[in-house]
């Protein structure tokens, strides 16, 4: 079993990393930062998102598990005092693999090759300044002409993140759908939008055609990029999935309860 550890750069996380590495080495696991079978992140959900994008080319061969050293996370759901049990469980293969859907985003620009991204949480699209004007196509049919701050397309696992703050639905992460939510849409006698989140099954697509936009901001999870002359954005569920190693009986709804209610 080959492992890699990715950590936030605070003292507590570094100390936990050192202790976990000692336990792994004692249990006969080998550290391999290039081709790990399992990646353990120490920090928060942002640390795991960083690790996901670092190993995005190995998703069918690498599983992820997170230890949180801050607030409870949806990805990082192990506590620091549980690391010995975590190390033992990984070393002896006492875990199951859960796979969750990902979104593929394809961005087209004038006089440039299309760029592709894989999304674990969400992808947002907005202007660098001003109101975004974009035609929204579902299954290549014009659905609405959106005016507002922007649009967010999220995975089921990302439904508890920015999507939730926009009023989107919380979706169980095993359901293969993607969700489109609006960011402060304009609705008056001239402009009308649906005004509600849309949940699309895995065989359907979303296409965005900006109208008159020059400089746009695209976010992929927690990464932000500024682009010019974007002509089209296509979203669909990817054929690839992310793998999580589950070693304890903590259900998705437990994590929702502990994060937002408890």
Tab-separated table of C-alpha atoms in Angstrom, residues 4 40 42-43 47-49 53 72 74-75 87-88 123 130-131 140 143 155 180 193 199 205 236 246 251 253 256:
chain	number	residue	atom	x	y	z
A	4	UNK	CA	0.729	10.328	0.254
A	40	UNK	CA	-4.662	11.467	3.338
A	42	UNK	CA	-4.856	17.061	6.986
A	43	UNK	CA	-6.543	20.449	7.332
A	47	UNK	CA	-6.858	20.853	1.595
A	48	UNK	CA	-8.666	17.878	0.107
A	49	UNK	CA	-9.759	19.915	-2.909
A	53	UNK	CA	-6.673	18.567	-8.358
A	72	UNK	CA	-15.981	19.655	10.615
A	74	UNK	CA	-17.779	16.998	4.435
A	75	UNK	CA	-14.597	15.528	2.991
A	87	UNK	CA	-3.766	4.326	10.159
A	88	UNK	CA	-4.678	0.824	11.366
A	123	UNK	CA	-17.919	25.764	-11.181
A	130	UNK	CA	-21.006	44.374	-14.118
A	131	UNK	CA	-23.987	42.194	-14.925
A	140	UNK	CA	-28.995	22.349	-26.871
A	143	UNK	CA	-34.025	27.712	-21.920
A	155	UNK	CA	-21.926	18.314	-8.179
A	180	UNK	CA	-27.636	24.850	-11.820
A	193	UNK	CA	-35.365	33.792	-15.310
A	199	UNK	CA	-31.360	19.545	-11.205
A	205	UNK	CA	-26.038	18.946	-20.681
A	236	UNK	CA	-21.835	17.539	-18.335
A	246	UNK	CA	-14.652	5.216	4.224
A	251	UNK	CA	-23.355	8.835	6.842
A	253	UNK	CA	-26.854	12.943	6.498
A	256	UNK	CA	-25.131	17.449	7.081
